[in-house]
Coordinates of C-alpha atoms in Angstrom, one line a residue:
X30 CA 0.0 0.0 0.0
X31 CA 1.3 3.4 -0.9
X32 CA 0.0 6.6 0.5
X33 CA 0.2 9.5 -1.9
X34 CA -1.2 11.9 0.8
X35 CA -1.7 11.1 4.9
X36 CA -1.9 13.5 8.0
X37 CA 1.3 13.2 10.0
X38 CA 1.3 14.1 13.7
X39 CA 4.6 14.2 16.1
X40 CA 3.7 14.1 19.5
X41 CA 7.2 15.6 20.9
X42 CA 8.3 16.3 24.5
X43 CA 7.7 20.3 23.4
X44 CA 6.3 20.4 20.8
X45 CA 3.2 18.9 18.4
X46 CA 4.4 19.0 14.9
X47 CA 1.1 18.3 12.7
X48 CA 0.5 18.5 8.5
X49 CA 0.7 16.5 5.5
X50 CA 2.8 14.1 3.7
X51 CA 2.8 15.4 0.5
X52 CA 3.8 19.1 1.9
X53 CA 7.4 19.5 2.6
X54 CA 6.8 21.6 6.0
X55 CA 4.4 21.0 8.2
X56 CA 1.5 23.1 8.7
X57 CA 0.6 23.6 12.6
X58 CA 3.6 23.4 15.2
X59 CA 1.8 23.6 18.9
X60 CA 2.3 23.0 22.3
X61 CA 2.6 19.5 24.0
X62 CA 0.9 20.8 26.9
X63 CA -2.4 22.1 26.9
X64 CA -4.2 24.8 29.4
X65 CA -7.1 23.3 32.2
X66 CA -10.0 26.1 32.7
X67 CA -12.6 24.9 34.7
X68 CA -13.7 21.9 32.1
X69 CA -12.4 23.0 29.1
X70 CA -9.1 22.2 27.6
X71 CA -7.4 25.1 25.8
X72 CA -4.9 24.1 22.8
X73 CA -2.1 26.0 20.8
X74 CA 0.4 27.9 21.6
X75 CA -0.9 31.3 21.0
X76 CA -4.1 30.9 22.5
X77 CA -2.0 29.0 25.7
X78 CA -0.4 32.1 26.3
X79 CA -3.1 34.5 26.1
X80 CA -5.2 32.3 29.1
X81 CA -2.0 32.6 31.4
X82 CA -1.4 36.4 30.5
X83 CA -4.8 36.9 31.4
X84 CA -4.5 35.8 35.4
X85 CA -7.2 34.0 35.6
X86 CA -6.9 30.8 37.2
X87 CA -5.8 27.7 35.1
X88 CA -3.6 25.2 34.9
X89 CA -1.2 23.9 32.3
X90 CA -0.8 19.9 31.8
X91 CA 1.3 17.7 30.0
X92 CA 0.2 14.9 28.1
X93 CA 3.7 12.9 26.9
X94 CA 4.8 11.2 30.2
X95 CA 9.2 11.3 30.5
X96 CA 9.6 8.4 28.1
X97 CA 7.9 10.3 25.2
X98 CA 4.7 7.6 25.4
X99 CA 1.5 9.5 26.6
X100 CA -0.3 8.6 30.0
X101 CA -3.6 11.3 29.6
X102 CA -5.9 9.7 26.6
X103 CA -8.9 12.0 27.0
X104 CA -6.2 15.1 26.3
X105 CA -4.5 13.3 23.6
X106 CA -7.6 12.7 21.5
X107 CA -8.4 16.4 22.3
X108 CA -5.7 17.7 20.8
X109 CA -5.6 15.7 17.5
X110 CA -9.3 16.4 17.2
X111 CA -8.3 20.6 17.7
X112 CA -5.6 19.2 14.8
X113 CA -8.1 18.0 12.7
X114 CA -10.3 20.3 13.2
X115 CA -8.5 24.2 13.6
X116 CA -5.0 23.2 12.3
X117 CA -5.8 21.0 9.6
X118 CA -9.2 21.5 8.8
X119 CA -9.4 18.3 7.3
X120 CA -11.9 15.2 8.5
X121 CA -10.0 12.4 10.0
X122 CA -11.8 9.7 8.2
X123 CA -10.6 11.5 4.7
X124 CA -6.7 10.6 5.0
X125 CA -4.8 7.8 6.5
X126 CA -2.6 8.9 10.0
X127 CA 1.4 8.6 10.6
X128 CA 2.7 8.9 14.3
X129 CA 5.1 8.1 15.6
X130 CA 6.9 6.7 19.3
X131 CA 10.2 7.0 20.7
X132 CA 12.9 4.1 20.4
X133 CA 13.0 2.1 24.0
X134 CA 15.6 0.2 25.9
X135 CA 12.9 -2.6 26.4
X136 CA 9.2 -3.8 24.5
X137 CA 6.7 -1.3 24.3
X138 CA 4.0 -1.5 26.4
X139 CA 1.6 -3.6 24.4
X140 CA -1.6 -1.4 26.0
X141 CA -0.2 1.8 24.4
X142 CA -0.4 0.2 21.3
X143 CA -3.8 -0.7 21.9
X144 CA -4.7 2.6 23.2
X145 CA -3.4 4.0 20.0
X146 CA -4.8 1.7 17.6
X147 CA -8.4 2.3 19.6
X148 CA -8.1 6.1 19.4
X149 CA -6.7 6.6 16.0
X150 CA -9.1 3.9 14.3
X151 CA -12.0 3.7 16.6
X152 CA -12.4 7.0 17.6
X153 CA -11.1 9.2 15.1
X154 CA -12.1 6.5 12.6
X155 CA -9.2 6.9 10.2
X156 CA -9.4 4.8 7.6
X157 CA -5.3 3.5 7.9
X158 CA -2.4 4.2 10.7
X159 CA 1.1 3.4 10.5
X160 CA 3.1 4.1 13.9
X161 CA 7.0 5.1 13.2
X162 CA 10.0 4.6 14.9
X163 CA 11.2 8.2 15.5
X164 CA 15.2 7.8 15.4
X165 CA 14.9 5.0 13.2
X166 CA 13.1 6.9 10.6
X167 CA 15.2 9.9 10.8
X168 CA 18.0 7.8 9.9
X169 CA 16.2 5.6 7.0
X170 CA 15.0 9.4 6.0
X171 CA 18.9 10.6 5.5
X172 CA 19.4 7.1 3.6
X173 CA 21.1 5.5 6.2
X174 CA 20.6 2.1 7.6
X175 CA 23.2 2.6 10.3
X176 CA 23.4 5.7 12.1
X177 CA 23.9 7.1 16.1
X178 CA 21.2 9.3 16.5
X179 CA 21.4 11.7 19.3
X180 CA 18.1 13.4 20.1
X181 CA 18.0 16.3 22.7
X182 CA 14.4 17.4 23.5
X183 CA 12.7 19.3 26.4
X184 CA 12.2 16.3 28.8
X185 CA 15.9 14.8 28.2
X186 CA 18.4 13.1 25.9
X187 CA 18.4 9.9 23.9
X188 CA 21.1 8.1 22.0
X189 CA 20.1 5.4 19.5
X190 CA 22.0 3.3 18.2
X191 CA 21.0 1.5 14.7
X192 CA 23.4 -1.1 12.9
X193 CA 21.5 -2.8 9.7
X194 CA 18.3 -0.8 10.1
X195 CA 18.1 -2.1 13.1
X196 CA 17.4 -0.2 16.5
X197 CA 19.9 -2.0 19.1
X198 CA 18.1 -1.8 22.2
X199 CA 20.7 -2.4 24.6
X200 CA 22.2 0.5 23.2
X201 CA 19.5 3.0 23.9
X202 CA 20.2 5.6 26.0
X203 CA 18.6 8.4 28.0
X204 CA 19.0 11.0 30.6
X205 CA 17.1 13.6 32.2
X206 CA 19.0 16.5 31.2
X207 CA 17.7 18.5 28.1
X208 CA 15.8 21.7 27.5
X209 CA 13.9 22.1 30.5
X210 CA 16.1 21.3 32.7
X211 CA 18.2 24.5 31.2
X212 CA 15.4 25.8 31.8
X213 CA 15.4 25.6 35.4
X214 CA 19.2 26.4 35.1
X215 CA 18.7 29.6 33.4
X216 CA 16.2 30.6 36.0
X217 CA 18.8 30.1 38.4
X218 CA 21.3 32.1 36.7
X219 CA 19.2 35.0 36.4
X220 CA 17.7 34.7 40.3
X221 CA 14.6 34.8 38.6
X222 CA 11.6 32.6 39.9
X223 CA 10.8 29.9 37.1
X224 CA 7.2 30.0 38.7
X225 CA 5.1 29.3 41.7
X226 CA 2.4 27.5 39.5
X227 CA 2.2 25.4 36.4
X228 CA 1.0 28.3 34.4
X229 CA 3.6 31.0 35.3
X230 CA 6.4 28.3 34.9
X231 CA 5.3 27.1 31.3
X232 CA 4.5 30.9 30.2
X233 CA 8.2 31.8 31.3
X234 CA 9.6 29.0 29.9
X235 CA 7.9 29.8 26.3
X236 CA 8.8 33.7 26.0
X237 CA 11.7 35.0 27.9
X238 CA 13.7 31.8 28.5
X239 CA 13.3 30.3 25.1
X240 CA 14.4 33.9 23.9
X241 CA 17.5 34.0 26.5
X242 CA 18.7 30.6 25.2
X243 CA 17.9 31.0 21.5
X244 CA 20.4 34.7 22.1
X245 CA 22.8 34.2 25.1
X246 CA 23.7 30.3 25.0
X247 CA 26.7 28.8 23.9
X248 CA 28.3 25.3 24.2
X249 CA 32.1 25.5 24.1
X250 CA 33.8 23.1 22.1
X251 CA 35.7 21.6 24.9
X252 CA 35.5 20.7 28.6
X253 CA 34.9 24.1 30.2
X254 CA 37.5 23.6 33.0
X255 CA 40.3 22.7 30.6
X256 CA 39.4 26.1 28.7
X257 CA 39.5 28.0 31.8
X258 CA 43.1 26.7 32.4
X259 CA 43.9 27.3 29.2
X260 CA 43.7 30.9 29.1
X261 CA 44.9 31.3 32.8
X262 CA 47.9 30.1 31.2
X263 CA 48.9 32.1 28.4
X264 CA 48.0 35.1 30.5
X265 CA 50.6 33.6 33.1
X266 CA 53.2 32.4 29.8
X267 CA 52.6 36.3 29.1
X268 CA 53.6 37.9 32.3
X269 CA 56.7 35.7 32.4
X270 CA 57.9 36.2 29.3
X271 CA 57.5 40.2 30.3
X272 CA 59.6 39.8 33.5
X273 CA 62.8 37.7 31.5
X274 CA 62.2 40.8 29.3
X275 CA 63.1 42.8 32.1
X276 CA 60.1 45.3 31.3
X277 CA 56.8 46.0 33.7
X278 CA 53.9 44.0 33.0
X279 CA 51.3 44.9 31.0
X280 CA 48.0 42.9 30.2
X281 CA 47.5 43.2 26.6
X282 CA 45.8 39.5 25.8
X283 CA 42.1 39.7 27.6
X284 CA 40.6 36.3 28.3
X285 CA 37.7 35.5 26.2
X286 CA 36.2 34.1 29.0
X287 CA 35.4 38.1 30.5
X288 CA 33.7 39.1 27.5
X289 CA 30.1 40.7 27.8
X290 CA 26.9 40.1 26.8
X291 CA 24.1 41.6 27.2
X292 CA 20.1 40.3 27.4
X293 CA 16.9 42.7 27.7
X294 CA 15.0 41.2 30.3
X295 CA 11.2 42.3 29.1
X296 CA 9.2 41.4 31.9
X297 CA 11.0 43.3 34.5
X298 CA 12.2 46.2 31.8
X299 CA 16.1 45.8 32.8
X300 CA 19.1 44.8 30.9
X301 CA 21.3 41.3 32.8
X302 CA 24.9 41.9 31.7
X303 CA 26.6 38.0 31.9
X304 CA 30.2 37.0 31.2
X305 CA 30.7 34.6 28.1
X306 CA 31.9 31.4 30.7
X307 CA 28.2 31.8 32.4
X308 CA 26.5 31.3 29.1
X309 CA 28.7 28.5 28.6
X310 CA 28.5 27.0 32.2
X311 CA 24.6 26.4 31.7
X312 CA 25.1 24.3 28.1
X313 CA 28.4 22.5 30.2
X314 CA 25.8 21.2 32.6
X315 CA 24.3 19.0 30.0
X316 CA 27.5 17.4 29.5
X317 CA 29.0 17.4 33.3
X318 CA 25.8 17.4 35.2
X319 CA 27.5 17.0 38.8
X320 CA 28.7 20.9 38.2
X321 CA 25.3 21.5 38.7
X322 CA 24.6 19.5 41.6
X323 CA 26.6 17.1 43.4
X324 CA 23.1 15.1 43.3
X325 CA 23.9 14.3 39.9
X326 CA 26.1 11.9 38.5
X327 CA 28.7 12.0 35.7
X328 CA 27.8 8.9 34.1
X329 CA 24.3 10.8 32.9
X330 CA 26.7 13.8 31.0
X331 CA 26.3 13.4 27.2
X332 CA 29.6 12.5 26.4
X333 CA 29.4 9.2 28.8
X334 CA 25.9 8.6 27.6
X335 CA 27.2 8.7 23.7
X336 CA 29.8 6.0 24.7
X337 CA 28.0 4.0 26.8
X338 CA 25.5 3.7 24.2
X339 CA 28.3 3.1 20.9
X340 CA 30.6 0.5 23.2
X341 CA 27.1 -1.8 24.3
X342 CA 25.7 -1.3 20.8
X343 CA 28.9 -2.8 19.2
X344 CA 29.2 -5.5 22.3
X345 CA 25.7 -6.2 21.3
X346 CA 26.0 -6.9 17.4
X347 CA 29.2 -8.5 17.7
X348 CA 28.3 -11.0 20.0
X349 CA 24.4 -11.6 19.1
X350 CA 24.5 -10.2 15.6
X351 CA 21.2 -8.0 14.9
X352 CA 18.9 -9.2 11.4
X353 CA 20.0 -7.0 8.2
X354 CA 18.4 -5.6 5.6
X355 CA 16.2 -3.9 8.0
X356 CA 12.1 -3.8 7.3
X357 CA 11.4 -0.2 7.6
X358 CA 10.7 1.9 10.9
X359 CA 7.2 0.6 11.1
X360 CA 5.6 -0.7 14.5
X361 CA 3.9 -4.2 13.6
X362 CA 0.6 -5.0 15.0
X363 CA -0.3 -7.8 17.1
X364 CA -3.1 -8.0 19.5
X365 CA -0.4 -10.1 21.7
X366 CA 2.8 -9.2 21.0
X367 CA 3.3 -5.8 19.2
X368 CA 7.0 -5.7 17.8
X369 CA 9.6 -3.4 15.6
X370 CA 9.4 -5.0 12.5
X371 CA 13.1 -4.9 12.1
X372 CA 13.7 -7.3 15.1
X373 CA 11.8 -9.8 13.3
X374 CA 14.6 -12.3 12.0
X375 CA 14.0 -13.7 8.2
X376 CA 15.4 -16.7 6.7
X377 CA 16.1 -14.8 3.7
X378 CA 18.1 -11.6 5.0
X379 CA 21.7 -12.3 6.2
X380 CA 23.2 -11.4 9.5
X381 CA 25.3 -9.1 10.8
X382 CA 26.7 -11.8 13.3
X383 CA 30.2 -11.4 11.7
X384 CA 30.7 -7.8 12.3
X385 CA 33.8 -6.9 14.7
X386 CA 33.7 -4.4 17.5
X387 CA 35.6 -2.0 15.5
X388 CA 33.4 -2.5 12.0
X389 CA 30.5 -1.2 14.4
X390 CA 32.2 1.3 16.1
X391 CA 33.1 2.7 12.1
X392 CA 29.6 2.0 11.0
X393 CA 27.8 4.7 13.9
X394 CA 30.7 7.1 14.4
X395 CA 30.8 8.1 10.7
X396 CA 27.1 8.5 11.0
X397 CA 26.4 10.7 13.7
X398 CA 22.8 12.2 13.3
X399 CA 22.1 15.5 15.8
X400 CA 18.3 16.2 16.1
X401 CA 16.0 17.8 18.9
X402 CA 15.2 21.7 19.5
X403 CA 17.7 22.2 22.3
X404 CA 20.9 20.7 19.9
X405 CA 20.1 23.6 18.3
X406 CA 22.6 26.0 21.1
X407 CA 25.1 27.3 19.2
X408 CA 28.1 25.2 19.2
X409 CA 26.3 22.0 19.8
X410 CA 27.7 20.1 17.0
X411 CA 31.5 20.9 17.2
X412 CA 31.1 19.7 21.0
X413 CA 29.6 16.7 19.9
X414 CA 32.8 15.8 17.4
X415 CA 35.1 17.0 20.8
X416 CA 33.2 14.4 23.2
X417 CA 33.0 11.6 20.6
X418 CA 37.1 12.1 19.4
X419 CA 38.4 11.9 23.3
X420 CA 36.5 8.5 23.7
X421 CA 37.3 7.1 20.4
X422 CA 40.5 8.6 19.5
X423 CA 41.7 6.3 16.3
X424 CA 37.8 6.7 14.9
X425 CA 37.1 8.5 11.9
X426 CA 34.1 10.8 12.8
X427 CA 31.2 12.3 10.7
X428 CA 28.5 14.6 12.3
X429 CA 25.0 15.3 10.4
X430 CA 23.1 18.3 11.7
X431 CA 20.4 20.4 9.2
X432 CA 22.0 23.4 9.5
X433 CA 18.1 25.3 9.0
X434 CA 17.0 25.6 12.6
X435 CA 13.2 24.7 11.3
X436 CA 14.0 21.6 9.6
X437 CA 16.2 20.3 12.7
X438 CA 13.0 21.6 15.4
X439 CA 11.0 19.4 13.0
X440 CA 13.0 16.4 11.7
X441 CA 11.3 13.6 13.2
X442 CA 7.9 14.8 11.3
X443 CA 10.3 15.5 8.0
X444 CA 11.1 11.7 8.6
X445 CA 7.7 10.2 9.3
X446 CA 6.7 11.8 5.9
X447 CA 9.0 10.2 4.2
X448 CA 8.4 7.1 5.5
X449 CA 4.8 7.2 4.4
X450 CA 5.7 7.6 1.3
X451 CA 7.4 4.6 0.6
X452 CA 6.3 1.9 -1.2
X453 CA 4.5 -1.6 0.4
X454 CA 7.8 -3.8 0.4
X455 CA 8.1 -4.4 3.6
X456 CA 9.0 -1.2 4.6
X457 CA 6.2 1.0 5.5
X458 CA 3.3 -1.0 7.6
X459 CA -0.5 0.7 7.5
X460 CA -2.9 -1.1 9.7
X461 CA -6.9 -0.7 9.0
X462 CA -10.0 -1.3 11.7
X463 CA -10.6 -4.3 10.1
X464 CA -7.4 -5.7 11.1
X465 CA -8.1 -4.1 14.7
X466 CA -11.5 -6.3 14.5
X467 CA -10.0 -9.4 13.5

């Protein structure tokens, strides 16, 4: 079966990405979360932030739980109908439906498949569904069946690693630390209150703070420490090599470190004047968490998450092997044991028993895929090549990260397109209601 037009929706951490297949952007991005006033539900952004401008009493709820799967039904199939209905002004039972869910250390919960299937087919009565494997599908997508995909969201991190189009679940990693949790760092910083209430805390995250880390936040491209010592030492290489000179001292080389920057607080009408090493601090946090807070532990920094995830991946394949020729990122339905198609070994595809530690390390390393809104700091990328080359110094190494901020914020529904597009070999499965009945 091959879908010449479907409605795509991308229930993300942040953000809802929604539109068409056959349209290269999408056409609605929204909230996640959705704003509680007395019984009604209020959805998109815009209209979110006019109900918590306004002071009147509400609430603002989630509906993704921390693992990307969602726990509130009743809100989901609110929002998709608002989709269908505001957004898309289309009728659901016109167009088959693409979604997607997040790759998992373990089997998905066979009753969220269910749940889907019931909502999407039964409720919304569409008349196909085909549910995606985000990270594998962004790295089919970019024509590649082996890839190391690093997503960095608003609830956290995940690394997943695919060899052979192949998700290799031991390999999947995650952490807490993404874009809300700079967030709450930013907060900090400033000594400004993220928010007594679930309203005030999601308005301040959406205006100011998005703007403060879109403008004022930088990643460094190496461990901040070792930069800090770096420049006390040529401004210490400088003084001596004044005093053998027999002349006084004088500091001509400024650390880059001191430089200013400035950033227009609106809400309080005053100007916050930081050095350039406290913009990088906050980004350093997602890499060395127990800077932060001695609660957290090293091991969860990205650069230990990226090679706990690359070493298990390749101790995986090489010992177990993992099927090639991968199916396709669809999620295959069975009312007793739903499963990623690619894990499902065929007699006629070959292994990838034989392949060596080293042939997988090449195989993910060169093939580094950097997606997610908060990857989007400025110097992300280059500190992703700097973590990757200390751990794996004698690796050749080969980032991929859309350089158009839009197409990065939205690359998992770029992917999920394409991957409705494809033809009925195998790679793209579509499920009806009257495989739901049977």
């Amino acid at each position: 079966m091959t879908m010449k037009k479907c409605v795509v929706i991308h229930n993300g951490s942040s953000s809802t990405v929604a539109g068409f297949s056959n349209m290269e952007l999408p056409q609605s991005i929204i909230s996640s979360s959705y704003v509680q006033k007395g019984n009604e539900r209020v959805f998109g952004t815009f209209a979110m932030l006019d109900e918590c401008e306004s002071k009147e009493e509400c609430e603002v709820y989630t509906i993704m739980d921390k693992n990307g799967m969602p726990y509130n039904w009743e809100a989901l199939e609110a929002q998709w109908r608002y989709l269908y209905e505001y957004e898309l002004k289309v009728d659901p039972q016109e167009l088959p439906l693409v979604i997607s869910v997040p790759a998992t250390h373990s089997e998905i919960d066979p009753q969220v498949v269910e749940n889907y299937f019931d909502l999407a087919l039964n409720k919304l009565q569409v008349p196909a569904l085909q549910i995606v494997v985000e990270p594998l599908a962004v790295a089919l997508a970019m024509g590649k069946s082996s890839a190391l995909v690093i997503d960095v969201g608003a609830r956290g991190t995940t690394v997943t690693p695919i060899v052979d189009g192949t998700v290799v679940r031991s390999g999947v990693m995650k952490s807490r630390f993404g874009g809300d949790f700079l967030d709450y760092q930013v907060a900090k910083l400033l000594e400004e209150p993220l928010g007594s209430s679930s309203h005030e805390a999601w308005y301040n995250s959406a205006t100011w703070i998005r703007e403060f880390k879109s403008t004022m936040l930088q990643v460094c491209d190496k461990n901040l420490s070792e930069l800090e010592r770096y420049h006390r030492d040529q401004l210490l290489l400088q003084q001596q090599q004044q005093q053998q000179l027999g002349g006084a001292y004088h500091n001509y080389m400024t650390n880059p470190l001191t430089q200013k920057r400035n950033f227009l607080l609106k809400k309080n009408n005053k100007t916050v004047t930081l050095e350039l090493r406290d913009c990088y601090r906050v980004c350093e946090y997602l890499f060395q968490p127990q800077l932060a807070s001695p609660d957290y532990a090293s091991r969860d920094g990205l650069g230990e998450l990226l090679s706990r995830s690359i070493k298990k991946a390749a101790a995986s394949v090489s010992a177990q092997g993992t099927p090639g020729g991968g199916q396709g990122a669809s999620l295959v339905y069975n009312r007793h044991q739903p499963q990623l198609q690619p894990e499902q070994p065929s007699t006629t595809t070959t292994t990838a028993s034989s392949a060596t530690t080293e042939q997988v390390y090449a195989q993910l390393l060169t093939n580094v895929v950097i997606t997610g809104s908060t990857s989007l700091v400025a110097g992300f990328e280059p500190r992703i090549v700097s973590e990757l080359a200390v751990r794996f110094p004698q690796n050749k190494l080969a980032t991929y990260a859309n350089q158009i901020h839009l197409d990065r914020a939205v690359q998992g529904w770029i992917a999920m397109g394409a991957m409705a597009a494809l033809p009925g070999w195998q790679l793209g499965q579509w499920h009806t209601r009257r495989e739901l009945a049977g």
